[in-house]
Short mmCIF file of C-alpha atoms and ligand atoms in Angstrom, two decimals:
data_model
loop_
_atom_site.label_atom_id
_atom_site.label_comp_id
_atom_site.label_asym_id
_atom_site.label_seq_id
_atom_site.Cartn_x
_atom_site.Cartn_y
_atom_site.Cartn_z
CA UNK A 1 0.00 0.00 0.00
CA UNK A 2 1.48 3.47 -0.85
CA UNK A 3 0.25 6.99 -0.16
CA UNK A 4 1.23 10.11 -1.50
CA UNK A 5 0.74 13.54 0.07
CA UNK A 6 1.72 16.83 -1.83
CA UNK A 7 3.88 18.65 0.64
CA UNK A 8 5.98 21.30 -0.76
CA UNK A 9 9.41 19.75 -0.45
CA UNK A 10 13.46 20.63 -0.07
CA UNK A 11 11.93 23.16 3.06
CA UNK A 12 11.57 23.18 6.48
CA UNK A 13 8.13 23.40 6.29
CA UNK A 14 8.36 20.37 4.34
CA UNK A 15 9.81 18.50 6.19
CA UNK A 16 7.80 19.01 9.19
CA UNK A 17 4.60 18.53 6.69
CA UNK A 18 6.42 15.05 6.04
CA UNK A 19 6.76 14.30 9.89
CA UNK A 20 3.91 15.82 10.90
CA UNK A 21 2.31 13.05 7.92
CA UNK A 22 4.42 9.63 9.78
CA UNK A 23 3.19 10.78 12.94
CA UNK A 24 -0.29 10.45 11.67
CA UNK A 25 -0.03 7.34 9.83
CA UNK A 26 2.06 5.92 12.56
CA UNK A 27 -0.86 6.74 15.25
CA UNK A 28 -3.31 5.04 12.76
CA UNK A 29 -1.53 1.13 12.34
CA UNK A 30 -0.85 -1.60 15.04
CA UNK A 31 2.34 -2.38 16.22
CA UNK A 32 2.17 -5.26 13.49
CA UNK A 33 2.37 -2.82 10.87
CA UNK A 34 4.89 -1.78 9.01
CA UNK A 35 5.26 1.89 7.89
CA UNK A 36 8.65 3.07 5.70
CA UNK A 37 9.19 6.17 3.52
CA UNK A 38 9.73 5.22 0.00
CA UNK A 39 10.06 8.37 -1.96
CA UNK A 40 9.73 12.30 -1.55
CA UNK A 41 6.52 12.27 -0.12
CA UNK A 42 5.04 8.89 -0.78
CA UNK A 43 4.87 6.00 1.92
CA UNK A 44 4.33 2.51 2.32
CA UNK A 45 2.29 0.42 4.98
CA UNK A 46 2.33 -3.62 5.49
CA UNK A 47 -0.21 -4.99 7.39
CA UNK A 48 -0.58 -9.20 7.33
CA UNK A 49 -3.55 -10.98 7.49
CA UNK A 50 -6.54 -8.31 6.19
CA UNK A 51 -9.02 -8.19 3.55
CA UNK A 52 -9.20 -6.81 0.99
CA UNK A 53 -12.01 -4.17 2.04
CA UNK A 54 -10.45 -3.77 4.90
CA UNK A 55 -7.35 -2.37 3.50
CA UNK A 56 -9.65 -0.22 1.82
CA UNK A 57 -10.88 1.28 5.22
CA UNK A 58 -7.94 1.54 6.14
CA UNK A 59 -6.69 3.36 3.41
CA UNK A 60 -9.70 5.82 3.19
CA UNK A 61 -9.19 6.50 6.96
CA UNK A 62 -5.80 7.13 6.52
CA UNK A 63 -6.38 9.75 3.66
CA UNK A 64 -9.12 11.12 5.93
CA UNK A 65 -6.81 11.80 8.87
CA UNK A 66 -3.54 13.26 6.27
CA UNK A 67 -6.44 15.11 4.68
CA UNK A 68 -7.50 17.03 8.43
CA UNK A 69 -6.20 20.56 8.17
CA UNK A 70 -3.14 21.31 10.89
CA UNK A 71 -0.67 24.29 11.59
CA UNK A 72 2.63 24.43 11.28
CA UNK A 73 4.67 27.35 12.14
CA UNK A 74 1.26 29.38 12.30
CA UNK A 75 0.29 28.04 8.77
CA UNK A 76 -2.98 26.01 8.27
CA UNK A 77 -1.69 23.37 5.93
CA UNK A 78 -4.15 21.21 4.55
CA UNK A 79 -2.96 18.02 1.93
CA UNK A 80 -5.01 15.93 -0.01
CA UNK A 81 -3.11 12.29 -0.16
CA UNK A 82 -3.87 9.54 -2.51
CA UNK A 83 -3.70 5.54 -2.26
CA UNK A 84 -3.31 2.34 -4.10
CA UNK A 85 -3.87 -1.05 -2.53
CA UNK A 86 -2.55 -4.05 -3.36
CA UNK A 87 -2.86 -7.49 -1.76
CA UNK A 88 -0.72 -10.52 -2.01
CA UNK A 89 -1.08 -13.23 -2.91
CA UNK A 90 -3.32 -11.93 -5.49
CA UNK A 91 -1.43 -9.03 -6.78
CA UNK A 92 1.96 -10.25 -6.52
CA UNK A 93 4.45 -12.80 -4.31
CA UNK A 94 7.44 -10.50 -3.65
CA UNK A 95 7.60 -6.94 -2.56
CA UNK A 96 8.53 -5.90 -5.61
CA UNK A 97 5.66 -6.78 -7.41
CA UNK A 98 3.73 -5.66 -5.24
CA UNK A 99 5.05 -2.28 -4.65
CA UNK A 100 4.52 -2.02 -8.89
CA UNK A 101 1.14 -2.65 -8.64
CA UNK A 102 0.08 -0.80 -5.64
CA UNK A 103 1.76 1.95 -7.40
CA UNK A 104 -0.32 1.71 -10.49
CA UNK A 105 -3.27 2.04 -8.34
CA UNK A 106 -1.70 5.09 -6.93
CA UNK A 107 -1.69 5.90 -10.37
CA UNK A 108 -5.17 5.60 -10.83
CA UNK A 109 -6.62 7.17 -8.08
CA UNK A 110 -5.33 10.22 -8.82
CA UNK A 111 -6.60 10.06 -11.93
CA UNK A 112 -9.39 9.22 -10.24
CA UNK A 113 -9.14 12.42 -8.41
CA UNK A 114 -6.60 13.11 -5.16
CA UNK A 115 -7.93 12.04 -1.84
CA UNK A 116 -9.73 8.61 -3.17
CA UNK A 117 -8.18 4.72 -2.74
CA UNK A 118 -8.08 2.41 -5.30
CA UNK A 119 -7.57 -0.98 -5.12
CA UNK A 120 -5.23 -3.02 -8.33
CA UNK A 121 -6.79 -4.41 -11.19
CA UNK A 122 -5.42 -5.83 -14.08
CA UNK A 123 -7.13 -3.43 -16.54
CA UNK A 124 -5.12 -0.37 -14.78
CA UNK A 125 -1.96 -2.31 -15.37
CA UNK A 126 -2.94 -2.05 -19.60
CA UNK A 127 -3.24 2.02 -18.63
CA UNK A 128 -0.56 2.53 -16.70
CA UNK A 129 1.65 0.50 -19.44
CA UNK A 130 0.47 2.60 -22.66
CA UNK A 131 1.03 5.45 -20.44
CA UNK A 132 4.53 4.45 -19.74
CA UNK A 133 4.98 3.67 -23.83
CA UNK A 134 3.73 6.79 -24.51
CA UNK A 135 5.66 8.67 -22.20
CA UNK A 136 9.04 7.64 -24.22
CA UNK A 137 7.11 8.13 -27.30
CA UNK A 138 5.99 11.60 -26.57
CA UNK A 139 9.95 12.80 -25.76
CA UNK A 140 10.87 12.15 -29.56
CA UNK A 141 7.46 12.71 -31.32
CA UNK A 142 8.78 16.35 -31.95
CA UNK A 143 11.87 15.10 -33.66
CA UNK A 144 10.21 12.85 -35.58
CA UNK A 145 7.71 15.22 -37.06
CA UNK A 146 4.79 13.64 -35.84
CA UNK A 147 3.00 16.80 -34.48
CA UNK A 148 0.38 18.98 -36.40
CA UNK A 149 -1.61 21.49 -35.81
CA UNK A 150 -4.92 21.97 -36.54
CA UNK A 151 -7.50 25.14 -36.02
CA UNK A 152 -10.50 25.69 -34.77
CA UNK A 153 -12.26 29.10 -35.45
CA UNK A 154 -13.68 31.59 -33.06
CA UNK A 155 -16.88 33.82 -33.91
CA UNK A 156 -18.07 37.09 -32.79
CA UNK A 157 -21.61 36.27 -31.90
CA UNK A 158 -22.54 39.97 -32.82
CA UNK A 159 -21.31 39.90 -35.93
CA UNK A 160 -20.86 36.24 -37.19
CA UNK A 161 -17.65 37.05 -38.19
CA UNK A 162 -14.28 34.60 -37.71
CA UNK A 163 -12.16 36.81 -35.10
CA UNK A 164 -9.83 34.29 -34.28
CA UNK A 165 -8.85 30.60 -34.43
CA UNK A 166 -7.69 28.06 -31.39
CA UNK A 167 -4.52 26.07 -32.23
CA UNK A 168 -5.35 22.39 -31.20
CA UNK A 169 -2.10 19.86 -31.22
CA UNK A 170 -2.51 16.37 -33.23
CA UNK A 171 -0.54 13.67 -32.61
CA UNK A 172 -0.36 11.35 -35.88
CA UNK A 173 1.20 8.24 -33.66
CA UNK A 174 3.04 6.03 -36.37
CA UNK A 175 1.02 2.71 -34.60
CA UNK A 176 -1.43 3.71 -32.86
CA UNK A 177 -3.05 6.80 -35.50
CA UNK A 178 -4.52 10.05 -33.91
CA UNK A 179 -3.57 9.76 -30.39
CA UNK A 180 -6.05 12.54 -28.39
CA UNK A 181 -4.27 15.28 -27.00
CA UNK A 182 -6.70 14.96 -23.84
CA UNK A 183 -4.21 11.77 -23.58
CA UNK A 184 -0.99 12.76 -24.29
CA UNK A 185 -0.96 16.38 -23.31
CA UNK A 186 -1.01 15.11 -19.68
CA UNK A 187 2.15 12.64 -20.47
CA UNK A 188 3.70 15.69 -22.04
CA UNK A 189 3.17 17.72 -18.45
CA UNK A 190 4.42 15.12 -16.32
CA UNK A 191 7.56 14.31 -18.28
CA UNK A 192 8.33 17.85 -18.98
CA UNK A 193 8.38 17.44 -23.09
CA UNK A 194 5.50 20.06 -23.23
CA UNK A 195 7.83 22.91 -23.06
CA UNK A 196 9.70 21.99 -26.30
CA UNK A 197 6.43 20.86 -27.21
CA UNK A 198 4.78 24.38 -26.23
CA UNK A 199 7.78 26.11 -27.90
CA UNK A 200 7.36 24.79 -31.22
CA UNK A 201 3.50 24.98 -30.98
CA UNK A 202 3.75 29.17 -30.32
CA UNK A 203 5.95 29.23 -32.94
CA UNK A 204 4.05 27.68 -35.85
CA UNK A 205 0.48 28.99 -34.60
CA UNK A 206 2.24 32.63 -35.07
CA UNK A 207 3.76 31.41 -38.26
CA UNK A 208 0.09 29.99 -40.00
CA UNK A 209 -1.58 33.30 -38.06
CA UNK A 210 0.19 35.59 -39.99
CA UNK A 211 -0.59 34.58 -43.41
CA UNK A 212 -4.69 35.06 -42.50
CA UNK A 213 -6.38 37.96 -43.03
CA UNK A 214 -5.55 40.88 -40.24
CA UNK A 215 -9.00 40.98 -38.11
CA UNK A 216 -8.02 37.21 -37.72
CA UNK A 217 -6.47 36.06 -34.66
CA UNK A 218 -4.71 32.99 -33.03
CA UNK A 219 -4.88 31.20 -29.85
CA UNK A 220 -2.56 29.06 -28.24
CA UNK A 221 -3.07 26.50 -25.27
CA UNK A 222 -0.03 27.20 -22.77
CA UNK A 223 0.29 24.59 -19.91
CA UNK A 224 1.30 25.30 -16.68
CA UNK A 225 4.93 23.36 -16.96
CA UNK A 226 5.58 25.33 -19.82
CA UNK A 227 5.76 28.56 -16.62
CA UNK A 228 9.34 29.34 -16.90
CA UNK A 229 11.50 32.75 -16.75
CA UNK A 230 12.04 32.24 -20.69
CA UNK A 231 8.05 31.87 -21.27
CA UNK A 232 8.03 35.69 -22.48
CA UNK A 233 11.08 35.77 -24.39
CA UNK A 234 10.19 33.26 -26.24
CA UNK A 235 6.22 34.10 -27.36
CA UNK A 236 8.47 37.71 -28.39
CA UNK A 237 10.87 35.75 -30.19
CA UNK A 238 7.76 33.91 -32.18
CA UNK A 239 5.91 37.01 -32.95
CA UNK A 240 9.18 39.51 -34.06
CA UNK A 241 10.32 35.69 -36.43
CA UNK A 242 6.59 35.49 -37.73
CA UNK A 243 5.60 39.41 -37.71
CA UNK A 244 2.34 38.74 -36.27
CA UNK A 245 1.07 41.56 -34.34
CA UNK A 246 1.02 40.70 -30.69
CA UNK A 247 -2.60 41.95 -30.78
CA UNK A 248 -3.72 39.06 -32.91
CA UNK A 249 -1.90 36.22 -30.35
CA UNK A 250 -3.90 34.98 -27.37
CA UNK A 251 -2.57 32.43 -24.87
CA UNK A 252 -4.94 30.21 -23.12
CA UNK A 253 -4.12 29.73 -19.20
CA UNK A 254 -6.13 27.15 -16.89
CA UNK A 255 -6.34 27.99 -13.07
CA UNK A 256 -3.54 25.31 -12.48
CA UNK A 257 -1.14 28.75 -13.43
CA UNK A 258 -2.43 30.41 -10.82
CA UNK A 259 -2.66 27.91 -8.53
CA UNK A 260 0.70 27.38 -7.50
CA UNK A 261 0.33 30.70 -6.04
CA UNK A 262 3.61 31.24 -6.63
CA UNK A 263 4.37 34.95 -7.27
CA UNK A 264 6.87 33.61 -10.06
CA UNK A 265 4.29 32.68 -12.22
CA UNK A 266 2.11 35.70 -11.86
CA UNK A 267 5.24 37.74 -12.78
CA UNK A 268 5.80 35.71 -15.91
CA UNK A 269 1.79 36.26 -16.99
CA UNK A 270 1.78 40.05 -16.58
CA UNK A 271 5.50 40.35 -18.75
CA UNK A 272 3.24 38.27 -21.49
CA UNK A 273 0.58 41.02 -20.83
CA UNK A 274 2.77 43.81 -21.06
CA UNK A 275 3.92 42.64 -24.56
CA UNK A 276 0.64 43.39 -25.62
CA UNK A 277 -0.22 39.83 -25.84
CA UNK A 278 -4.08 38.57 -24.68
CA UNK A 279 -4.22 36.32 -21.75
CA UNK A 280 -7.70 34.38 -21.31
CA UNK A 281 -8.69 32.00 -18.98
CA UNK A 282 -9.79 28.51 -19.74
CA UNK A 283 -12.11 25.77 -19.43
CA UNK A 284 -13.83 28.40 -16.81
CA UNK A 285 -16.60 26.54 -14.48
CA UNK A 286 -14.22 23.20 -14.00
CA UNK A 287 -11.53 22.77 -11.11
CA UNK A 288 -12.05 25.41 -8.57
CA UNK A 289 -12.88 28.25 -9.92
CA UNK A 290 -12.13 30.19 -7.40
CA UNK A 291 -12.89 34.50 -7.95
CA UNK A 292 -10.25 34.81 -6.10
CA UNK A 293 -8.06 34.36 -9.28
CA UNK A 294 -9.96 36.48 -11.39
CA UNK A 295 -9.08 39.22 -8.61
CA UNK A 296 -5.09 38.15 -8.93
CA UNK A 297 -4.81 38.57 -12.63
CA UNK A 298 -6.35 40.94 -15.23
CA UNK A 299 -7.79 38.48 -17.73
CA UNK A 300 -8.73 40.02 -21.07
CA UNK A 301 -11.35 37.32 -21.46
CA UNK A 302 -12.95 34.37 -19.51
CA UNK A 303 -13.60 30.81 -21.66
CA UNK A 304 -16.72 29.11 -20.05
CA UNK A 305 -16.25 25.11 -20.22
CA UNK A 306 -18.26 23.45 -22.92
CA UNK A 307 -19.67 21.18 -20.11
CA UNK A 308 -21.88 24.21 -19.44
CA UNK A 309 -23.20 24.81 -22.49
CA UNK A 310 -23.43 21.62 -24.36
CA UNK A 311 -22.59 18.57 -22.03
CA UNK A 312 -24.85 16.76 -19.51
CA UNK A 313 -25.02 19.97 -17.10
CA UNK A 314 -27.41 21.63 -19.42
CA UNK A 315 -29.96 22.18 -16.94
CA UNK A 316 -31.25 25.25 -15.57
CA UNK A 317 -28.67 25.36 -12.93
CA UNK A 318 -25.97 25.72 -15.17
CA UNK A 319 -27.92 28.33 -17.34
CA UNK A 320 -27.80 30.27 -14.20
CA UNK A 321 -24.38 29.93 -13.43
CA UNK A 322 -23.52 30.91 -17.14
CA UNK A 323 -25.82 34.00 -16.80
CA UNK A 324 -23.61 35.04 -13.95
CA UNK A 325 -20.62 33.64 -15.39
CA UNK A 326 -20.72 36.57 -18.29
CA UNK A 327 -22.33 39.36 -16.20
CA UNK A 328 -18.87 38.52 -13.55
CA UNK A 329 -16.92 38.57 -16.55
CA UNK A 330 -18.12 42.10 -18.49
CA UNK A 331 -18.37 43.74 -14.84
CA UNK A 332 -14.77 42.89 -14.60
CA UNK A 333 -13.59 44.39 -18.16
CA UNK A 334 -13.20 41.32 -19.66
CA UNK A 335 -14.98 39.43 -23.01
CA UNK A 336 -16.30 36.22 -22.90
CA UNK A 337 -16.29 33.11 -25.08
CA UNK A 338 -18.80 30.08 -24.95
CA UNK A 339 -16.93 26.49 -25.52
CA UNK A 340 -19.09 24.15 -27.19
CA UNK A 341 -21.40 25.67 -29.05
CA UNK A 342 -23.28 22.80 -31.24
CA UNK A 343 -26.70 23.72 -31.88
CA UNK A 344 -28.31 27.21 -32.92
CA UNK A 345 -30.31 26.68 -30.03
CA UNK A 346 -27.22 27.02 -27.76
CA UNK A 347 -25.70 29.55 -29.79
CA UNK A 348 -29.06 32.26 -29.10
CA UNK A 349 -29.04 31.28 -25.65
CA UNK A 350 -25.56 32.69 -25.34
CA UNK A 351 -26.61 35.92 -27.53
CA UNK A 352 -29.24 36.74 -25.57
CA UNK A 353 -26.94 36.00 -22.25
CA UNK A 354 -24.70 39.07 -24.34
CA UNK A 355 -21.95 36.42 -24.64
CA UNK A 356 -19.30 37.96 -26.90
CA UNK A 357 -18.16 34.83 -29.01
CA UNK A 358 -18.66 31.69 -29.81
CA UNK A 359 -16.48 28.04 -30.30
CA UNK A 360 -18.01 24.46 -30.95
CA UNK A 361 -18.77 22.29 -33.87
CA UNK A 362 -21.82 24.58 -34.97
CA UNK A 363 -19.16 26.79 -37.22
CA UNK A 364 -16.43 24.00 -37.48
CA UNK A 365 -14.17 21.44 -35.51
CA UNK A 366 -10.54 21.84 -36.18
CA UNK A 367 -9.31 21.78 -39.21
CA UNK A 368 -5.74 21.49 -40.44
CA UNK A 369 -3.64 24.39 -41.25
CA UNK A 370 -4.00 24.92 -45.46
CA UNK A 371 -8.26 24.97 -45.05
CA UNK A 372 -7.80 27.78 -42.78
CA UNK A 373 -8.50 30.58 -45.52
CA UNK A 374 -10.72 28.53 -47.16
CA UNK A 375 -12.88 28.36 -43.89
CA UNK A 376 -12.47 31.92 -43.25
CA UNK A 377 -14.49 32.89 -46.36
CA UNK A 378 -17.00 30.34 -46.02
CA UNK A 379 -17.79 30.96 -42.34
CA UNK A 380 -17.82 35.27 -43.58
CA UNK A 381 -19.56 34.57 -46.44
CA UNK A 382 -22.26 32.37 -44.32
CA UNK A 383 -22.97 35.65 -42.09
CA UNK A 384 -23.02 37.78 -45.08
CA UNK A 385 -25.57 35.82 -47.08
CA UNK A 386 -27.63 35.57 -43.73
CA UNK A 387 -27.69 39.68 -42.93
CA UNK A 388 -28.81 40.58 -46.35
CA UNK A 389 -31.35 37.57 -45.79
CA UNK A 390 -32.38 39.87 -42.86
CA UNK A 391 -32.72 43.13 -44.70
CA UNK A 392 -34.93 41.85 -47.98
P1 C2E B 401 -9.44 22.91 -24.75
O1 C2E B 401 -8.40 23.97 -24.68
O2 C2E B 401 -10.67 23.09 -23.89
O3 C2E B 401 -9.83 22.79 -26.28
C1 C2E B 401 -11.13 22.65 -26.77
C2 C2E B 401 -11.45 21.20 -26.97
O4 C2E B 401 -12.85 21.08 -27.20
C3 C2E B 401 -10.79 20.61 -28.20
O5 C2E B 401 -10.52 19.25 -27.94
C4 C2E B 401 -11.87 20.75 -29.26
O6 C2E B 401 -11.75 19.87 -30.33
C5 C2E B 401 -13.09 20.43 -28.43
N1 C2E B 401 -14.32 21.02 -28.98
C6 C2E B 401 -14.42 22.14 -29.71
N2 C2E B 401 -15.69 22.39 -30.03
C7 C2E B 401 -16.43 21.42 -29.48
C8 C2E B 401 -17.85 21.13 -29.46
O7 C2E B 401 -18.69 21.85 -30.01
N3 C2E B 401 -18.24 20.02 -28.79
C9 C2E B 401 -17.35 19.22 -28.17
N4 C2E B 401 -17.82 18.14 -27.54
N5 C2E B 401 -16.01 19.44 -28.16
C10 C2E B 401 -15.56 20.55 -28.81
P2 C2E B 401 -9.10 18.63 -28.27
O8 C2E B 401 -8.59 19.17 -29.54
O9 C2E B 401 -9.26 17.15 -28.12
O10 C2E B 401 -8.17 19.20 -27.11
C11 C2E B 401 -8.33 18.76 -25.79
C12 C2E B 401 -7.47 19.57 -24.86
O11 C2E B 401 -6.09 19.35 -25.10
C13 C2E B 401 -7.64 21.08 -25.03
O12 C2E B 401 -8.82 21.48 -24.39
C14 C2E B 401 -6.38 21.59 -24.36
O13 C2E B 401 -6.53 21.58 -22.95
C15 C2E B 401 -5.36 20.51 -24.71
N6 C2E B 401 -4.52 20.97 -25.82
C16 C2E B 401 -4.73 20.91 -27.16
N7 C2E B 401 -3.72 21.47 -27.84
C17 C2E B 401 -2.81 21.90 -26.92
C18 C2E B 401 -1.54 22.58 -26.99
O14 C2E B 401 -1.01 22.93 -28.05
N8 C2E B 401 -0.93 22.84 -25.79
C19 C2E B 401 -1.48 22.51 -24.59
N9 C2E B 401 -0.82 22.81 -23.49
N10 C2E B 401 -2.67 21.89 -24.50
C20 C2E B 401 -3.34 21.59 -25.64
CA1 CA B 402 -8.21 26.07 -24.86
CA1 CA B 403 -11.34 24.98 -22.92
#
């Protein structure tokens, strides 16, 4: 059985986090148990002669007891641990084995979400193994010229015109075909290879912008990992080698930026903004949402999830909370875009919310980089043709 907190590390504060963690696991086991440290902040328990569901409990009451908030230093730290089970002889004879697989059920109850158990199966072991194979196949994808990019276009619900398109990464995977970037983007975060990744995708969305029409813009997905003191030097480097206008790029942040709450990262996003670069918020409405971001940053626009506007949550609840999504967002100074968009149905809901643009398979999916133009007219054209539909 392994558990694995997320103290901050390499600091006192740590380490007291760490001890402060032994101490509670310790007072939660028999003296039959057998506790160890086995990593930075990950331990291992031993306990003979239990069932499975039992080591469940335990487990769960364990998380429940790392998970109670305490002070340190006159800091309320709170941690959210995770846990994998495994039992032998079922899961494996030697503690090798079985450390493996109770680490692959570490694995996938945090993908699970943090603070949950899990206990090993053999269909995690097939998951955890492509996402091992994937891992090393993600570090020299680049190289091998596997990558693409494909668009997705942006309208301005008052209008209907284009405004801007949102550069989505492919992965054509020489075995496997289109691998989803909902699946490898994470790999890419956790072995680092996004920020060569994330380097090369700024630089080719600028390229591919500036060859649209002027009023067009681009957007680009940055992820958190990709936070370094080079970030800004390098989205100038991509606009002054493309001439794009730094008007027309947009980088997409989730909260996880601002989450860190590390001041480094803040000081990174407003150099991007002082460049004269856009900086909007993503998948808005997921994760925690918390105002207290929108009150750290000035965001020039706020992205509401799709799951809002066209997933399961379409009920009047979330209308609600999109009504006061947008009315948050304009009395704030910034514009707001509606993910998702499918139907026309959707699309008037947002118009009449005063949403200011629109994104979703109603105007187009992603398409690859030489349809762009193509699009551009047709999409222009479409609002065209429907306005003088409206005067005759
Ligand atoms: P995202 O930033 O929220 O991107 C929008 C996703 O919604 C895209 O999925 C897009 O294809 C999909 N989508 C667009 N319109 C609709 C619609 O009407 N209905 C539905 N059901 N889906 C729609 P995709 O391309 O699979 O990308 C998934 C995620 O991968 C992105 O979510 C983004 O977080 C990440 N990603 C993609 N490209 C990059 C990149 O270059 N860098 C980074 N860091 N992340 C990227
Ligand atoms: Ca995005
Ligand atoms: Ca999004």
């Amino acid at each position: 059985m392994s558990h694995q907190a997320g103290p901050p590390q390499g600091h006192p504060v740590g380490d007291k986090v760490l001890m402060h963690v032994a101490a509670v696991l310790k007072s939660a086991l028999d003296v039959s148990d057998q506790v160890s440290r086995i990593g930075g902040d990950e331990f291992a328990v031993m306990r003979r002669n239990v069932t499975a569901p039992d080591a469940l409990a335990l487990a769960d009451h364990m998380i429940a007891l790392i998970g109670t908030p305490f002070e340190i230093e006159g800091l309320l730290v709170s941690i959210q641990a995770s846990a994998g089970v495994a039992m032998s002889p079922k899961d494996g004879v030697d503690t090798e084995q079985l450390f493996k697989r109770a680490d692959i059920a570490l694995y996938a109850s945090k993908d699970a979400g943090k603070g949950t158990a899990r206990l090993f199966a053999t269909a995690m072991e097939d998951v955890f193994l492509r996402r091992e194979r994937l891992k090393s196949e993600v570090a020299k994808a680049l190289d091998a010229q596997e990558f693409e990019i494909e668009y997705q276009p942006v309208i301005e619900i008052a209008t209907g015109r284009v405004c801007r398109f949102e550069a989505l990464l492919r992965w054509n995977h020489p075995a496997s075909g289109r691998v989803s970037p909902a699946e490898f983007i994470p790999v890419a975060e956790e072995t680092g290879a996004i920020v060569a990744i994330g380097d090369w995708v700024i630089r080719k969305a600028c390229l591919a912008a500036a060859t649209w029409p002027g009023d067009v813009g681009v957007a680009v997905n940055v992820s958190v990992r990709q936070f370094e003191p080079t970030l800004p030097l390098k989205i100038a480097g991509a606009l002054s080698d493309s001439g794009l206008n730094e008007s027309r790029l947009e980088i997409e942040i989730t909260e996880s930026v601002l989450m860190q709450g590390s001041d480094e990262s803040l000081a990174i996003l407003h150099q991007i903004r002082s460049l004269g670069v856009r900086i909007s918020l993503d998948d808005f409405g997921t994760g925690y949402s918390s105002l207290s971001y929108l009150q750290r940053f000035p965001f020039h626009k706020l992205k509401i999830d799709r799951s809002f506007i066209s997933g399961t949550i379409g009920t009047s609840e979330a209308r609600a909370i999109v009504r006061s999504v947008i009315q948050l967002g304009h009395s704030l100074g910034m514009k707001v875009t509606a993910e998702g968009v499918e139907t026309v149905e959707q699309l008037e809901r947002m118009r009449v919310k005063g949403c200011d643009e629109a994104q979703g398979f109603l105007f187009s999916a992603s398409v690859p980089s030489d349809e762009v133009n193509h699009l551009i007219l047709r999409l222009n054209n479409g609002c065209a043709a429907g306005a003088s539909a409206a005067h005759a």
